[in-house]
Coordinates of C-alpha atoms in Angstrom, one line a residue:
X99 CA 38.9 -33.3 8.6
X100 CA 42.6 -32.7 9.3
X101 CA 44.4 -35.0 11.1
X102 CA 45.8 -33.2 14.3
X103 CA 48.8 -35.5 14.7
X104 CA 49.5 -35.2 11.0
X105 CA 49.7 -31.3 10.4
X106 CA 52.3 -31.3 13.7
X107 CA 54.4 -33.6 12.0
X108 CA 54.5 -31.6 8.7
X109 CA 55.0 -27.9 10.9
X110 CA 57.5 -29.4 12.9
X111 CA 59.5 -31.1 9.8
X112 CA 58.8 -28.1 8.3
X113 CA 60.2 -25.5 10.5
X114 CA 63.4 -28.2 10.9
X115 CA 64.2 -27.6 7.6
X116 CA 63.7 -23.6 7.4
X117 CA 67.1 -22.5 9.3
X118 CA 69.0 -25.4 6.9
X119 CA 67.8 -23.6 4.1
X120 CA 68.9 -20.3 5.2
X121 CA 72.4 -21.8 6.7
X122 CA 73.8 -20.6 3.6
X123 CA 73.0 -19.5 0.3
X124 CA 75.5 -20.9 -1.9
X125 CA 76.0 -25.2 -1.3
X126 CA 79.0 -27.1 -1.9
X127 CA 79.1 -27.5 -5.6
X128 CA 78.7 -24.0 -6.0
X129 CA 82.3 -22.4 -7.6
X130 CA 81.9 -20.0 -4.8
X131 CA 84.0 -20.4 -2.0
X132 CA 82.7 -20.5 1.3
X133 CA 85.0 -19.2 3.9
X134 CA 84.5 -18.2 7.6
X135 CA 86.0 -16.5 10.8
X136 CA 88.1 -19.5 11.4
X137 CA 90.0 -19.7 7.9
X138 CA 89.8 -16.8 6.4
X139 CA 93.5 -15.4 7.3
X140 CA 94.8 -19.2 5.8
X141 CA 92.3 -19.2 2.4
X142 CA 92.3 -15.6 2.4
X143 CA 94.3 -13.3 4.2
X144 CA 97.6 -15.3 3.6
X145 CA 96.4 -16.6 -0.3
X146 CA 98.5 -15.3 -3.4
X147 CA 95.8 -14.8 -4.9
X148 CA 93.7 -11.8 -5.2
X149 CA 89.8 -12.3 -3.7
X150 CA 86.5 -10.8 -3.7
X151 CA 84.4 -11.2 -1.0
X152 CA 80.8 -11.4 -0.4
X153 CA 79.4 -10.6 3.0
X154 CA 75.9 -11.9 3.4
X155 CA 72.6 -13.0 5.5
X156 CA 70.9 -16.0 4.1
X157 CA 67.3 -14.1 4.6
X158 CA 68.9 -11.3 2.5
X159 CA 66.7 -10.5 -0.2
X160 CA 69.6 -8.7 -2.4
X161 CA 72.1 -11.0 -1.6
X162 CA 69.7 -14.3 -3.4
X163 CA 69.3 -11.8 -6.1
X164 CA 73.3 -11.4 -6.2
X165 CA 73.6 -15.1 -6.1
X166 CA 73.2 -15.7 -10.2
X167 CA 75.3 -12.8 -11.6
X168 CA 78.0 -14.1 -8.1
X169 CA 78.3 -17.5 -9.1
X170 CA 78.8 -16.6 -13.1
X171 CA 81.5 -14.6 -11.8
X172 CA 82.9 -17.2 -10.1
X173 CA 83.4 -19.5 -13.0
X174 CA 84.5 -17.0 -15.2
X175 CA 87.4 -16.2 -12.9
X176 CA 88.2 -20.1 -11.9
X177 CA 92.1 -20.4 -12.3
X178 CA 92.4 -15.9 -12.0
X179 CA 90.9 -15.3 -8.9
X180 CA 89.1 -16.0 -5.6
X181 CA 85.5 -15.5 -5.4
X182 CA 84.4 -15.7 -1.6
X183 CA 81.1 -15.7 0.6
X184 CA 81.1 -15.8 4.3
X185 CA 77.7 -15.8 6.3
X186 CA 77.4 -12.9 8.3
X187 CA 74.0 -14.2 9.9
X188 CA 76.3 -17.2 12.1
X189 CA 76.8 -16.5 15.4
X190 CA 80.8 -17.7 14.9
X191 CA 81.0 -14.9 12.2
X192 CA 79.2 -11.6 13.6
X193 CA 82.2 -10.0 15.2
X194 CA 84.5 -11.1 12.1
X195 CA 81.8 -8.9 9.8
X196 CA 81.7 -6.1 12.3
X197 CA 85.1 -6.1 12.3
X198 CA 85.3 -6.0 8.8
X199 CA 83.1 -3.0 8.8
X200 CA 79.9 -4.6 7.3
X201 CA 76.8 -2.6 7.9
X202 CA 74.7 -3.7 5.3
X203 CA 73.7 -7.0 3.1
X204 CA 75.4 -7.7 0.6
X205 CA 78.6 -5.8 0.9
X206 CA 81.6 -6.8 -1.6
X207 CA 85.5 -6.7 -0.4
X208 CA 88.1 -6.7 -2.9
X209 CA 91.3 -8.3 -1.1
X210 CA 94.7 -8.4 -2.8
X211 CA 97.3 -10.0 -1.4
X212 CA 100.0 -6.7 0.5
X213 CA 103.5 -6.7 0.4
X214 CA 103.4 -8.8 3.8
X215 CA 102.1 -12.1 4.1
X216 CA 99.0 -11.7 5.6
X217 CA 98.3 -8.0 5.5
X218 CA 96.5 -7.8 2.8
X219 CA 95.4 -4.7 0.7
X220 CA 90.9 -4.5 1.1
X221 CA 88.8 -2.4 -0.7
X222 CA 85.7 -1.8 -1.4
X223 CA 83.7 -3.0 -4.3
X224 CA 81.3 -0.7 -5.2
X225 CA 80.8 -1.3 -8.7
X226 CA 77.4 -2.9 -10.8
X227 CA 76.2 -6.1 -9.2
X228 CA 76.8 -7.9 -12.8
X229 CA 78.6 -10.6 -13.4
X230 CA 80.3 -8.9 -16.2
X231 CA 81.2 -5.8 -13.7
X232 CA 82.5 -7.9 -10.6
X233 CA 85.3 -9.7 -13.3
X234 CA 86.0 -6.6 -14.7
X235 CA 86.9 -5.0 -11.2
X236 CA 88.5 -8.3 -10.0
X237 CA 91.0 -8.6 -13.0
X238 CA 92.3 -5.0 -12.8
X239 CA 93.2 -6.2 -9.0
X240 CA 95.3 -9.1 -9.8
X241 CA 98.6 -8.6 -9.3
X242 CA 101.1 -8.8 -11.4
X243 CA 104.7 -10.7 -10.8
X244 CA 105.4 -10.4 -14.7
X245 CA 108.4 -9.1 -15.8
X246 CA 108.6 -6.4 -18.6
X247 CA 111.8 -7.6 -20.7
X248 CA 113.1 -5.9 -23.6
X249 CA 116.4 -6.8 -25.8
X250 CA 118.5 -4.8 -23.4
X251 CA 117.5 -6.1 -20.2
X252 CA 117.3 -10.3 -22.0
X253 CA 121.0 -11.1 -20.8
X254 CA 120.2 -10.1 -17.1
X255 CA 116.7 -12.0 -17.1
X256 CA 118.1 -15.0 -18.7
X257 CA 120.9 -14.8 -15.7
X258 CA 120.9 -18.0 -13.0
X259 CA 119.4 -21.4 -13.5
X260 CA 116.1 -20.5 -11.8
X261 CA 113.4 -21.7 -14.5
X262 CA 111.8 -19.1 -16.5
X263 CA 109.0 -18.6 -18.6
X264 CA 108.6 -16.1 -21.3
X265 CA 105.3 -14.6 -23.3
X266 CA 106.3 -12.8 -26.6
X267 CA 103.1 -10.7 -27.5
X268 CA 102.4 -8.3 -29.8
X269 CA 100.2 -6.6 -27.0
X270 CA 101.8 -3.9 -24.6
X271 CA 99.3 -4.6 -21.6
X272 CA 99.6 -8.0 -19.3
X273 CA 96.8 -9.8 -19.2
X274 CA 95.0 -11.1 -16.4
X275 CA 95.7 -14.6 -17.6
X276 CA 99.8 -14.4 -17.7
X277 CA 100.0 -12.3 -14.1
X278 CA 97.5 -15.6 -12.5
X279 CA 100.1 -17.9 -13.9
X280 CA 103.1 -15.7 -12.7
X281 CA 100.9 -16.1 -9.5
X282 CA 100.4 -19.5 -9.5
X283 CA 104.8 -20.6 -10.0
X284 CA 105.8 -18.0 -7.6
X285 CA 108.9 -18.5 -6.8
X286 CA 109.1 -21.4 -8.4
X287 CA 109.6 -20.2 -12.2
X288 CA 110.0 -16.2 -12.8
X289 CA 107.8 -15.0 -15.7
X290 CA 108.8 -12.6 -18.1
X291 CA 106.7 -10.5 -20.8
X292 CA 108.6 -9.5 -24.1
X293 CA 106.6 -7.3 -27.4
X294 CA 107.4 -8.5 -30.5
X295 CA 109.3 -5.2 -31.8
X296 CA 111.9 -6.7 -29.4
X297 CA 113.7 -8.2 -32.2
X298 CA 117.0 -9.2 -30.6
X299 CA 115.4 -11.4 -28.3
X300 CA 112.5 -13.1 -30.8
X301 CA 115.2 -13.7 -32.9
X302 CA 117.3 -15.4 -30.4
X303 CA 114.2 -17.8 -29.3
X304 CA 113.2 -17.9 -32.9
X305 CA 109.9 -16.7 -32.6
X306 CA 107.8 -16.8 -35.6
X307 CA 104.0 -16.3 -34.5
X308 CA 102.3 -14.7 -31.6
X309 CA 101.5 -14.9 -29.0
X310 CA 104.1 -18.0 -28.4
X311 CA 105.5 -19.3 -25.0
X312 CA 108.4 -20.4 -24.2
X313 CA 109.4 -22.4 -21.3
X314 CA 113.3 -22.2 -20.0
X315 CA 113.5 -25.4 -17.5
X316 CA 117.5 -23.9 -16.0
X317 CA 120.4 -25.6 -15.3
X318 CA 121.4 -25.4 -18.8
X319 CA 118.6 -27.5 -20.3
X320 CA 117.5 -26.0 -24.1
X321 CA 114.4 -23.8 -24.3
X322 CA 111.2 -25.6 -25.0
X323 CA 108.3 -23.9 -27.0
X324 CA 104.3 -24.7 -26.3
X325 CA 102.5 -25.9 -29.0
X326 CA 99.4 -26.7 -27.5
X327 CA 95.8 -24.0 -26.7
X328 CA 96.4 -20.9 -25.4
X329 CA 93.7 -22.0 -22.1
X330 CA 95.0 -21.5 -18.4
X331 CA 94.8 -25.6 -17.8
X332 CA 96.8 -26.6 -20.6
X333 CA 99.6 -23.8 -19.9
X334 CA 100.3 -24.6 -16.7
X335 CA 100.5 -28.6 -17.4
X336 CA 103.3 -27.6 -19.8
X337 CA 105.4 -25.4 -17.1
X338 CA 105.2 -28.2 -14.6
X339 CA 108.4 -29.5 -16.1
X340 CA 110.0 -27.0 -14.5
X341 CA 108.1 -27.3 -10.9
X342 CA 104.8 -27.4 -9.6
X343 CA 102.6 -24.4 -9.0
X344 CA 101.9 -23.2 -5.6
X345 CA 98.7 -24.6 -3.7
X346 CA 95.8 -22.2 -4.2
X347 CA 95.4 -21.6 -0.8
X348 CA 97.4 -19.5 1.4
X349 CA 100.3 -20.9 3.1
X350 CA 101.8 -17.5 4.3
X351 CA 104.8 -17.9 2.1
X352 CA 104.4 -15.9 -0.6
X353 CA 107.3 -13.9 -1.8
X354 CA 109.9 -15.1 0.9
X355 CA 109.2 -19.1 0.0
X356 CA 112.2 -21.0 -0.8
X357 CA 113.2 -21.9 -4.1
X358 CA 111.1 -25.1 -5.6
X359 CA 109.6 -26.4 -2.4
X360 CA 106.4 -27.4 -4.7
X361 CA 106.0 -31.1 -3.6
X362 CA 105.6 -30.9 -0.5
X363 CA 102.6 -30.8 0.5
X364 CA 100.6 -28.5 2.8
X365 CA 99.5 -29.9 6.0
X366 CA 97.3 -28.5 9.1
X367 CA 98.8 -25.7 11.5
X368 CA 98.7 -27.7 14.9
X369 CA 95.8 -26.9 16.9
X370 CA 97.4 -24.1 19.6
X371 CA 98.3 -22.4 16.5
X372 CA 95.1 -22.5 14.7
X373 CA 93.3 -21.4 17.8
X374 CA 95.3 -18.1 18.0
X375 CA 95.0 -18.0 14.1
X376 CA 91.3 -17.7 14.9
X377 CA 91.3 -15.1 17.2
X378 CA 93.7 -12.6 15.7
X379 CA 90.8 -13.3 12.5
X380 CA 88.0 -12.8 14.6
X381 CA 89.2 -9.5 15.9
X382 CA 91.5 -8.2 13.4
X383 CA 90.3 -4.7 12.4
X384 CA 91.5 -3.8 9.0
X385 CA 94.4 -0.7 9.8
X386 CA 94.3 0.3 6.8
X387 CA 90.9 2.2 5.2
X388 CA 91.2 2.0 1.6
X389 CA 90.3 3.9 -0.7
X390 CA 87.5 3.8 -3.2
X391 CA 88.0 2.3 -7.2
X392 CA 86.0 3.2 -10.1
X393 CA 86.3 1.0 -13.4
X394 CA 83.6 2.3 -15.2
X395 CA 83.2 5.5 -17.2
X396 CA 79.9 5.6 -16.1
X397 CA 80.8 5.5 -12.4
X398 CA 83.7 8.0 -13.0
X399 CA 81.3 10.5 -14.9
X400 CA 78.6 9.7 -12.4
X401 CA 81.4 10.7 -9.6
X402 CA 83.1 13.0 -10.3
X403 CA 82.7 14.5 -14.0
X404 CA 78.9 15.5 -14.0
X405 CA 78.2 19.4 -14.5
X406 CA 78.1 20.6 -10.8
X407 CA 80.6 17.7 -9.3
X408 CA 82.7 18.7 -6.2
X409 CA 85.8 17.9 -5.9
X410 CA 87.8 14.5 -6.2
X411 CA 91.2 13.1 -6.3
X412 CA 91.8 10.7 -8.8
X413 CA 94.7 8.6 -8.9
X414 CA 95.5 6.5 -12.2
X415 CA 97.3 3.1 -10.9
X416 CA 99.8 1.3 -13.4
X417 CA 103.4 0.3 -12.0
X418 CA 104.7 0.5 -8.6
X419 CA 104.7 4.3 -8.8
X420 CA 100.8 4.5 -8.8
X421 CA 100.7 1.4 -5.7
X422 CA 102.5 4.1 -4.0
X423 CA 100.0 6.8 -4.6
X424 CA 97.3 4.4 -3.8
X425 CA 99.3 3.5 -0.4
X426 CA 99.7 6.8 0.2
X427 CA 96.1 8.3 0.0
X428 CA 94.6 5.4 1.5
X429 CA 97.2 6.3 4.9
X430 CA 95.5 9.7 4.2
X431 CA 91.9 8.4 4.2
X432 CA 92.5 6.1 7.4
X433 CA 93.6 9.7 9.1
X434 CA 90.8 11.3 7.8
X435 CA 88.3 8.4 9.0
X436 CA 89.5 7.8 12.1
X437 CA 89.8 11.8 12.9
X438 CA 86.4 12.2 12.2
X439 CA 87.1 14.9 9.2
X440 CA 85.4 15.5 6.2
X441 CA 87.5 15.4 3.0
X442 CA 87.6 14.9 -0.9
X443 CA 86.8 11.3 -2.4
X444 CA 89.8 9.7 -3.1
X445 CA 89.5 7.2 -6.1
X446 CA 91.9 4.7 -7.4
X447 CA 91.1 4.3 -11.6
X448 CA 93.1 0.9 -13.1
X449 CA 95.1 2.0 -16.1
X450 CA 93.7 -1.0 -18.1
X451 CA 89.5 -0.5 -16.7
X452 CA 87.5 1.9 -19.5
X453 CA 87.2 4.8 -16.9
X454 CA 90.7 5.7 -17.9
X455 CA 90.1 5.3 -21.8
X456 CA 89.8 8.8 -21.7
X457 CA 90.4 11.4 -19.0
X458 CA 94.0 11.1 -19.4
X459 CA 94.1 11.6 -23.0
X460 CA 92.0 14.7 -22.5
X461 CA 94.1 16.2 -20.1
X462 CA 97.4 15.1 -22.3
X463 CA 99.6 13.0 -19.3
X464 CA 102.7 12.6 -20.0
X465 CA 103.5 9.8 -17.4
X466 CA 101.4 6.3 -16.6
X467 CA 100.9 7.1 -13.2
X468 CA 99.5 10.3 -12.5
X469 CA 97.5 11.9 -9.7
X470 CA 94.8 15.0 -9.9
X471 CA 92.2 16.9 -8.4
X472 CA 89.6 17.7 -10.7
X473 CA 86.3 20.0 -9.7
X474 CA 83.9 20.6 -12.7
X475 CA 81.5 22.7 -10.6
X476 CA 83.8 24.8 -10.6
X477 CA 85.5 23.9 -13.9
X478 CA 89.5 23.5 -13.1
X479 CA 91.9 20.8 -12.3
X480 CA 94.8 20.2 -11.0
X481 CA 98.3 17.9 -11.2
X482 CA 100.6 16.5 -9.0
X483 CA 104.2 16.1 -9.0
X484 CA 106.4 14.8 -6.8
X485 CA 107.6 11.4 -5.5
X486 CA 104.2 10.1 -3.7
X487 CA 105.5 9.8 -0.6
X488 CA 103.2 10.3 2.0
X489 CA 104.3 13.6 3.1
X490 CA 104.5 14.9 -0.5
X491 CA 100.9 14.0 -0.8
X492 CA 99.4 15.5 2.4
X493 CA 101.0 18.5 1.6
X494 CA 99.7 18.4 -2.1
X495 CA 96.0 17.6 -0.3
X496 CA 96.3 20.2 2.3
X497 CA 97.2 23.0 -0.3
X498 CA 93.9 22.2 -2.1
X499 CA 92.2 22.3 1.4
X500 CA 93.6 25.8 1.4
X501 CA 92.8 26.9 -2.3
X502 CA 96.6 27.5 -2.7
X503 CA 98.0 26.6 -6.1
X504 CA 97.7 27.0 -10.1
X505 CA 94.1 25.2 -11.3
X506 CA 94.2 24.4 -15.3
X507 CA 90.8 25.0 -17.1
X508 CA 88.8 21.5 -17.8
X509 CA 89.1 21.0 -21.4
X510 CA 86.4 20.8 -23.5
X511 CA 84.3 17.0 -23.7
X512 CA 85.6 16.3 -19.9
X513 CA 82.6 17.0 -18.3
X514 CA 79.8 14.8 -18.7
X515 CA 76.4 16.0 -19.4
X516 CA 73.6 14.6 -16.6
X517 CA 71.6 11.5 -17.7
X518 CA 68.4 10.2 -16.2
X519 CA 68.5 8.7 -13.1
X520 CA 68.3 4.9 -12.9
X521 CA 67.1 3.1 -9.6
X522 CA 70.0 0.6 -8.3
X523 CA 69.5 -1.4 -5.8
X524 CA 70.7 -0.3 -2.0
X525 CA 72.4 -2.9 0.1
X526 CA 69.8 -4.5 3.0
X527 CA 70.6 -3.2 6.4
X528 CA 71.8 -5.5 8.7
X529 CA 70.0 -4.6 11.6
X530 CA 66.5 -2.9 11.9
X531 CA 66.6 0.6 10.6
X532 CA 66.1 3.5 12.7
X533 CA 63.1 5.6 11.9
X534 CA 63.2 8.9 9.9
X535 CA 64.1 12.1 11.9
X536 CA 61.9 14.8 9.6
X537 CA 64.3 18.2 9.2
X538 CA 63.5 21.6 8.0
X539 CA 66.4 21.4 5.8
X540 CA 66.8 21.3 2.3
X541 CA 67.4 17.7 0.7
X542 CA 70.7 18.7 -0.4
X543 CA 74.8 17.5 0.4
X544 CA 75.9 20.0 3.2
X545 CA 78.9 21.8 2.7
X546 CA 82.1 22.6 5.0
X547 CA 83.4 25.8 4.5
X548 CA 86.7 26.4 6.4
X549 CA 87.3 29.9 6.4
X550 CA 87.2 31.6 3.2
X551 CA 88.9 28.6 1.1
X552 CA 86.9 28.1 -2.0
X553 CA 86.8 24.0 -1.8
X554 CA 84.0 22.3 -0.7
X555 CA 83.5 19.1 1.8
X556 CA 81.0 17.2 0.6
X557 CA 79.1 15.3 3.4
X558 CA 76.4 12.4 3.3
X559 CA 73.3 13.2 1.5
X560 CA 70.1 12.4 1.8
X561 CA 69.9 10.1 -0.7
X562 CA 73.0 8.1 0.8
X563 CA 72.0 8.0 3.7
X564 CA 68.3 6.9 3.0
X565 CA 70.8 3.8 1.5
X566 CA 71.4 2.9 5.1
X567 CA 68.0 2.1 5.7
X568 CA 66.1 -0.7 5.1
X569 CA 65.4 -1.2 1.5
X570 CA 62.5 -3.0 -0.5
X571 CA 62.8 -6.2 -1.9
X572 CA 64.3 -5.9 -5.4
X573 CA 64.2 -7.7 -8.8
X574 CA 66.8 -10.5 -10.1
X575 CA 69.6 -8.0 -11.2
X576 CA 69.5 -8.1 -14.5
X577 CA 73.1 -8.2 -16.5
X578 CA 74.0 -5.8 -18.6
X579 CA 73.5 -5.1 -22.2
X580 CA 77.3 -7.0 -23.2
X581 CA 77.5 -10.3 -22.0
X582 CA 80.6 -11.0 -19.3
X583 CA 83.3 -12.8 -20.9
X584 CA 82.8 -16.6 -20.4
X585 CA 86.1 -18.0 -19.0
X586 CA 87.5 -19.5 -21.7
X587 CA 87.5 -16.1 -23.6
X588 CA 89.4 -14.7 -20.6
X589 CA 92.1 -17.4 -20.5
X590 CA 92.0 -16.4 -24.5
X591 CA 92.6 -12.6 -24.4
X592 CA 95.3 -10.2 -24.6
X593 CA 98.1 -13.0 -25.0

């Protein structure tokens, strides 16, 4: 017979330990960050350093089965990027999530650091839940503070005695690798990226191999060349000659720091501050609503290129121009939101992510960044030009609204034939769902007809909005078929 005393020792030691184990789902040696309402403008907000961000309940089914494919992202990106977790489920953090506009567990934030100090740029990941698909998407959103130098503009580079370091490459793209270590001596040492058919200036460093880089301390000292790996660790060790890198953490000074400042060292806001440093966190509501990205081709065809696709405006990001396009529709969207009205997905695609390996070959773009409206239902396109300014673009938008202007013909191989549907898992809801309201409807996307303009609105589905409600336990993801790039093959590639 059971001992009475005994079995009310083990429930009550056993029901002490239940809410520690679902305080949080990753611990303290896990390479994900944990971050909460009360730092996230300092490790976040304020950070260099571009972050994605997990918001999750420890009794989340999805979000334990995130937790492998998360924390291999994680140490893959070490030394690139953030990879953040903040528990929604704690009390101190449920306004900062609703805030944030979570809904549902998990839900994935990609935030890059703005133009301002602590306005940072958020989107929405809404990628695979793969390790190898959350580096991809992170990557493309590093920013870059690399200069593109060729033998014409050398002299002015080379002008000052502000240390610099320079990458000769035989590659034309910036990896993700050089734009973290631009990011990491901000302000400290400026970073240039030079091709090898620049053969003014490898002559003048005497460049025989590539990728090689070379390391400029200033103040007329002679230009030193690294010998050693080609890994992240090793790379920045060598540039410390010229100064230290910035601390990993935001300090709010990122491009108006002064020159070389690197060892001081960061200490604590005093407590007055930090307290209103909480509270703007706790109820700062992002202004901005951004808009969607797409790095897959599978996601883009999925989108927007299958046979009877509506309409979607696609907006291909490399250079500053394309950050203005993306600033610009994403001012649209926030109007759109907020006003309650239905409009066309707008998608940013990174230049260097496989969902523009193709589209823009196939509809022959003459310039990197380029903005369209494509409907294959309907089977034409269309292309912008102008300036992206705000205005320009709204009036670009509304003319679509109104069916006004030339549509080219889709080329042929554009449009993506339909595949078989593959289940994928749908984020947990965060509170109970409501029930089902049965209609006499047909299970199809409404459409918005505004007078007799051919363009539709497409609203929430059935299907998407059956993703709002509670959803069944799933399986481990599994990865997909390619394995993710471990991260010494990132700190490897492109150089």
């Amino acid at each position: 017979m059971h001992n009475p005393t005994s079995l009310l020792v083990t429930l009550t030691a056993a029901l002490a330990a239940l809410p520690e184990a679902q305080a949080a789902i990753y611990t303290k040696s896990s390479p994900v960050v944990q971050v909460n309402a009360r730092n996230w403008e300092q490790l976040v907000a304020k950070s260099n350093y571009t972050s994605i961000v997990e918001f999750y309940a420890p009794w989340c089914g999805h979000c334990q089965n995130l937790k492998p494919a998360y924390e291999k992202a994680a140490k893959n990106l070490d030394g690139l990027a953030q990879v953040v977790a903040i528990d929604c489920d704690a009390e101190s953090n449920k306004a900062f999530c609703g805030n944030m506009g979570v809904q549902g567990f998990p839900t994935l934030k990609i935030v890059r650091p703005g133009k301002n100090s602590g306005n940072p740029v958020i989107e929405d990941y809404q990628g695979q839940r793969s390790a190898g698909a959350i580096q991809e998407a992170v990557m493309s959103k590093i920013n870059n503070h690399v200069t593109r130098v060729g033998d014409k503009e050398l002299d002015s580079f080379l002008e000052g005695d502000k240390p610099k370091a320079i990458l000769f490459t035989q590659k034309g793209t910036t990896s993700a690798l050089i734009r973290s270590i631009a990011i990491d001596f901000l302000d400290v040492i400026s970073v240039a990226q030079i091709r090898d058919k620049e053969t003014a200036a490898v002559k003048k460093f005497g460049i025989e191999k590539f990728p090689a880089l070379v390391l400029i301390p200033g103040e007329g000292k002679d230009p030193i060349t690294y010998n050693g790996e080609l890994v992240k660790k090793d790379m920045v060790k060598f540039l410390t000659q010229a100064g230290q890198p910035n601390p990993i953490h935001g300090t709010g000074k990122t491009t108006k720091a002064k020159k070389n400042k690197s060892s001081e060292t960061v200490k604590e806001k005093p407590t007055a501050e930090s307290k209103e440093s909480t509270e703007a966190a706790e109820s700062a509501v992002p202004s901005i609503v951004p808009i969607s990205t797409i790095t897959s081709l599978e996601q883009l065809a999925e989108k927007c290129l299958a046979p009877k696709s509506h309409t979607c405006v696609l907006v291909f990001t490399p250079g500053e121009a394309g950050e203005k396009a993306v600033d610009s529709l994403s001012h649209l969207n926030t109007k759109y939101v907020h006003g309650g009205r239905n409009t066309f997905p707008f998608i940013a695609i990174p230049s260097d992510s496989d969902a523009a390996s193709t589209l823009p070959k196939a509809l022959e773009f003459k310039d990197e960044a380029n903005l369209i409206a494509i409907n294959t239902r309907r089977n034409w396109w269309r292309q912008y030009s102008g300036d992206f300014s705000l205005a320009s673009v709204e009036n670009w938008i509304d003319a679509i609204r109104m069916g006004e202007g030339a549509k080219k013909k889709i080329p042929e191989g554009v449009i993506v034939e339909a595949k078989a549907e593959t289940a994928q898992e749908e984020p947990t809801q965060a509170t109970d769902p409501e029930p089902e309201i049965e209609t006499d409807g047909p299970e199809e996307a409404k459409t918005l007809v505004e007078t007799e303009v051919e363009i539709e609105y497409e609203t929430q589905t059935e299907a998407e909005a059956e993703s709002e409600t509670a959803a069944p336990e799933a399986e481990p993801i599994a990865e997909s078929e390619a394995e993710p790039k471990t991260k010494e093959d990132i700190k490897h590639e492109e150089l």
